[in-house]
């Protein structure tokens, strides 16, 4: 596969994030709930180091809720505070402030003891492209954008978005890149739209989609493409051919592949999670 992970991009992103980290109390790490491993930056621990962090499993509305519960528990067991989130919904983002306070409880108590006046929590959003960083910022900040570029040491022009009196967010999120040397990770990221699919062959992607859905979501696949139980035992290319015929595309497998990918992205195959908790040990 020809996808490259550019070390130059990574170094620049890393520098930019490290600069901003100095000004915040907490980092919100956004992950795609459908890909709780593949949509993380593998060097994040190194970059964020000891800075308190809240993991947000975003797009929970699109993910398989059973898997999301398992992943939430997994991150908790690893010692990370975590929330499942739908950045598009105001109700869901409201949980972020109490969760942040909990993460910073010790610091807040220490400040209180020292007589330091409580101030808004300062945070930055971090994540790979398309994971919902801008959506979260917009929903958190509403229309109340504070023009406060003058925090000590903050780059001139750096804006903070204010959410009530309790939270301030750096207006530009930190963008990190996923690492997709593993072909399966690349396919998962392309299927969910995190990376461009012109980097991969459409039929490879569609076959992978069929493989995952026939293993983990056979009912959803059967229902959408009017398949029988027996159809799911076919070899994957045969299954693609069958779906192509059923949709009237005959032997235009490229068109059938495109349709499969598009319908997955449009949510027509229902909710799904491609990073499987039960395969973690592999
Ligand atoms: P980024 O800043 O991290 O690059 O991501 P951005 O907020 O631009 O979000 C990327 C896409 O993901 C957007 O869709 C956005 O609406 C969608 N999205 C973000 N959070 C959620 C969520 O919690 N649930 C769902 N279902 N979708 C979410 P888009 O198709 O690019 O744009 P649009 O449909 O909003 O116009």
XYZ file of C-alpha atoms and ligand atoms in Angstrom:
318
model
C 0.000 0.000 0.000
C 1.276 3.435 -0.876
C 0.093 5.399 2.131
C 2.922 7.224 3.835
C 3.140 8.571 7.307
C 5.109 11.752 6.879
C 7.594 12.277 9.704
C 7.856 15.971 8.730
C 4.145 16.587 9.305
C 4.333 14.773 12.566
C 7.286 16.762 13.877
C 5.579 20.056 13.022
C 2.262 19.030 14.587
C 4.085 17.832 17.629
C 5.934 21.130 18.046
C 2.729 23.116 17.699
C 0.894 21.003 20.225
C 3.766 21.125 22.729
C 3.775 24.956 22.506
C 0.085 25.154 23.323
C 0.155 22.589 26.091
C 1.907 25.082 28.342
C -1.172 27.273 28.507
C -3.813 24.725 29.387
C -4.838 22.766 32.467
C -6.262 19.805 30.600
C -6.266 18.176 27.167
C -9.400 16.779 25.555
C -8.263 13.900 23.386
C -10.883 13.205 20.738
C -11.089 9.671 19.404
C -13.605 8.178 16.971
C -15.788 5.789 18.999
C -15.913 3.478 15.960
C -12.111 3.254 16.004
C -10.941 3.674 19.583
C -7.428 2.472 18.731
C -6.918 3.309 15.068
C -8.026 6.927 15.420
C -5.470 7.716 18.130
C -2.073 9.173 17.537
C 0.398 6.579 18.783
C 2.766 9.227 20.090
C 0.178 11.087 22.068
C 1.362 9.834 25.454
C 4.813 11.119 24.674
C 3.517 14.479 23.495
C 1.012 15.128 26.257
C 3.136 13.565 29.006
C 1.849 14.399 32.493
C -0.765 16.943 31.423
C -4.186 15.855 32.715
C -6.242 14.365 29.931
C -9.877 13.533 29.301
C -10.510 11.022 26.523
C -13.649 11.718 24.510
C -14.965 8.853 22.418
C -16.754 11.001 19.867
C -19.408 10.080 17.286
C -20.859 7.673 19.828
C -24.166 8.081 17.969
C -22.613 6.213 15.013
C -20.812 3.517 17.011
C -22.020 0.152 18.307
C -23.154 0.956 21.877
C -22.048 -2.417 23.282
C -18.541 -1.919 21.964
C -18.491 1.679 23.221
C -19.281 0.473 26.753
C -16.475 -2.065 26.568
C -14.011 0.552 25.318
C -15.045 3.068 27.975
C -14.304 0.448 30.622
C -11.037 -0.418 28.945
C -9.764 3.179 29.051
C -10.958 3.553 32.644
C -9.049 0.458 33.626
C -5.969 1.929 31.972
C -6.367 4.889 34.329
C -7.748 7.386 31.800
C -10.825 9.449 32.556
C -13.157 8.942 29.587
C -16.565 9.972 28.256
C -18.550 8.678 25.311
C -19.717 11.722 23.405
C -21.732 13.010 20.483
C -20.115 16.359 19.760
C -23.083 17.273 17.563
C -25.423 17.226 20.553
C -25.447 19.961 23.182
C -26.749 17.580 25.802
C -23.769 15.334 25.379
C -21.102 18.067 25.479
C -22.480 19.405 28.765
C -20.963 16.425 30.544
C -17.502 17.704 29.731
C -17.314 20.403 32.401
C -18.172 18.195 35.418
C -15.890 15.485 34.023
C -13.018 17.993 33.666
C -13.543 19.238 37.211
C -13.289 15.692 38.430
C -10.021 15.161 36.563
C -8.626 18.390 38.032
C -10.143 17.940 41.510
C -6.776 17.748 43.267
C -5.428 20.873 41.604
C -8.636 22.782 42.312
C -8.507 21.741 45.987
C -4.827 22.764 46.215
C -5.578 26.175 44.722
C -8.434 26.616 47.189
C -6.188 25.831 50.136
C -3.673 28.372 48.946
C -6.403 30.969 48.659
C -6.088 31.176 44.852
C -9.361 32.408 43.381
C -11.061 29.764 41.250
C -10.850 30.509 37.544
C -12.147 28.893 34.370
C -10.548 25.608 33.390
C -8.330 26.096 30.325
C -8.338 23.311 27.822
C -7.287 22.363 24.339
C -8.808 19.883 21.942
C -6.532 17.370 20.277
C -7.185 14.706 17.688
C -6.702 13.383 14.177
C -8.430 15.067 11.211
C -12.219 14.642 10.936
C -12.713 13.302 14.415
C -15.023 16.215 15.285
C -12.714 18.820 16.840
C -14.372 21.864 15.210
C -17.818 20.460 15.882
C -16.973 20.104 19.563
C -15.514 23.616 19.769
C -18.588 25.077 18.105
C -20.998 23.244 20.357
C -19.060 23.994 23.502
C -18.500 27.634 22.818
C -21.810 28.455 21.187
C -21.469 31.969 19.921
C -19.609 33.340 22.907
C -16.136 33.804 21.526
C -13.870 35.631 23.919
C -11.283 37.875 22.345
C -8.621 37.321 24.937
C -5.348 36.924 23.168
C -3.433 38.306 26.097
C -2.816 35.413 28.471
C 0.804 35.580 29.559
C 3.009 33.948 27.003
C 0.238 32.945 24.617
C 1.012 33.536 20.957
C -0.410 36.844 19.837
C -3.729 36.353 18.159
C -4.371 33.098 19.969
C -8.036 33.187 20.855
C -9.886 31.518 23.645
C -13.427 30.342 23.323
C -15.399 30.708 26.513
C -18.057 28.334 27.717
C -19.899 30.104 30.519
C -17.556 31.075 33.354
C -16.164 27.609 33.831
C -14.289 26.622 30.723
C -11.996 28.293 28.214
C -10.771 26.508 25.127
C -7.959 27.366 22.782
C -9.761 28.175 19.540
C -7.422 26.168 17.333
C -7.393 22.472 18.055
C -4.213 20.443 17.940
C -4.167 18.236 14.883
C -2.264 14.990 15.052
C -2.009 12.244 12.494
C -3.027 8.658 12.824
C -0.410 6.060 12.055
C -1.583 3.691 9.385
C 1.278 1.512 8.370
C -0.930 -1.437 9.226
C -3.177 -1.881 6.138
C -6.211 -2.745 8.277
C -5.858 0.536 10.169
C -5.640 2.415 6.850
C -8.807 0.746 5.602
C -10.687 1.482 8.805
C -9.677 5.136 8.692
C -10.654 5.402 5.031
C -14.037 3.728 5.541
C -14.996 6.126 8.326
C -13.789 9.059 6.228
C -10.821 10.028 8.417
C -8.409 9.730 5.499
C -9.064 10.190 1.802
C -10.174 7.054 0.028
C -8.315 7.959 -3.146
C -5.289 6.607 -1.319
C -6.778 3.132 -1.469
C -8.509 0.973 -4.059
C -12.265 1.226 -3.706
C -12.813 -2.497 -4.129
C -10.259 -3.262 -1.376
C -12.177 -0.956 0.928
C -15.561 -2.401 -0.005
C -14.309 -5.970 0.469
C -12.995 -5.038 3.882
C -16.365 -3.482 4.733
C -18.096 -6.708 3.678
C -15.647 -8.787 5.709
C -16.215 -6.747 8.870
C -19.982 -6.585 8.496
C -20.422 -10.267 7.687
C -18.404 -11.092 10.814
C -19.783 -8.565 13.266
C -23.000 -7.137 11.853
C -24.436 -9.846 9.578
C -28.061 -8.887 10.259
C -27.473 -5.269 9.240
C -25.782 -6.407 6.035
C -28.509 -8.924 5.201
C -31.231 -6.421 5.750
C -29.684 -3.621 3.728
C -28.790 -5.726 0.675
C -31.551 -8.319 0.895
C -29.126 -11.182 1.423
C -29.797 -14.671 2.762
C -27.865 -16.452 5.493
C -26.205 -18.606 2.812
C -25.058 -15.547 0.868
C -22.867 -14.607 3.805
C -20.896 -17.846 3.409
C -19.754 -16.828 -0.076
C -16.217 -15.649 -0.712
C -16.041 -11.874 -0.332
C -15.513 -11.066 -4.052
C -18.533 -13.232 -4.850
C -20.576 -11.388 -2.273
C -19.545 -8.092 -3.851
C -20.591 -9.448 -7.263
C -23.952 -10.514 -5.886
C -24.647 -7.121 -4.310
C -23.565 -5.433 -7.527
C -26.053 -7.523 -9.516
C -28.847 -6.942 -7.025
C -28.331 -3.201 -7.325
C -28.357 -3.370 -11.129
C -24.677 -2.486 -11.548
C -23.950 -5.815 -13.297
C -20.178 -6.260 -13.402
C -19.359 -2.653 -12.558
C -17.751 -3.609 -9.242
C -16.148 -0.220 -8.885
C -19.572 1.397 -8.833
C -20.876 -1.220 -6.422
C -17.865 -0.617 -4.161
C -18.435 3.103 -4.232
C -22.074 2.579 -3.292
C -21.165 0.272 -0.392
C -18.706 2.788 1.042
C -21.060 5.717 0.580
C -23.957 3.914 2.240
C -21.771 2.951 5.173
C -20.765 6.583 5.613
C -24.360 7.723 5.294
C -25.285 5.465 8.185
C -27.474 3.214 6.026
C -25.868 0.089 7.419
C -26.575 1.138 10.979
C -24.185 1.683 13.857
C -20.862 -0.111 13.882
C -17.440 -0.273 15.517
C -14.477 -1.525 13.510
C -11.858 -1.696 16.263
C -13.140 -4.713 18.152
C -12.622 -4.863 21.874
C -12.477 -8.666 21.767
C -9.529 -8.506 19.349
C -7.510 -6.241 21.600
C -5.077 -8.924 22.659
C -4.124 -9.531 19.018
P -12.273 18.028 12.675
O -12.427 19.443 13.125
O -11.718 17.147 13.741
O -11.509 17.868 11.393
O -13.738 17.445 12.400
P -15.130 18.210 12.151
O -15.598 18.870 13.397
O -14.996 19.056 10.932
O -16.096 16.973 11.885
C -15.927 16.103 10.783
C -17.292 15.495 10.415
O -17.760 14.694 11.497
C -18.368 16.531 10.151
O -19.232 16.003 9.157
C -19.117 16.584 11.465
O -20.440 17.036 11.334
C -19.070 15.124 11.866
N -19.226 14.927 13.322
C -18.524 15.496 14.321
N -18.943 15.054 15.515
C -19.933 14.180 15.284
C -20.779 13.363 16.127
O -20.658 13.340 17.349
N -21.671 12.559 15.490
C -21.809 12.539 14.139
N -22.730 11.734 13.618
N -21.038 13.280 13.323
C -20.117 14.097 13.889
P -19.228 16.478 7.674
O -19.994 15.501 6.897
O -17.815 16.769 7.258
O -19.935 17.832 7.715
P -21.492 18.128 8.110
O -22.269 16.855 7.853
O -21.522 18.525 9.534
O -21.821 19.227 7.184
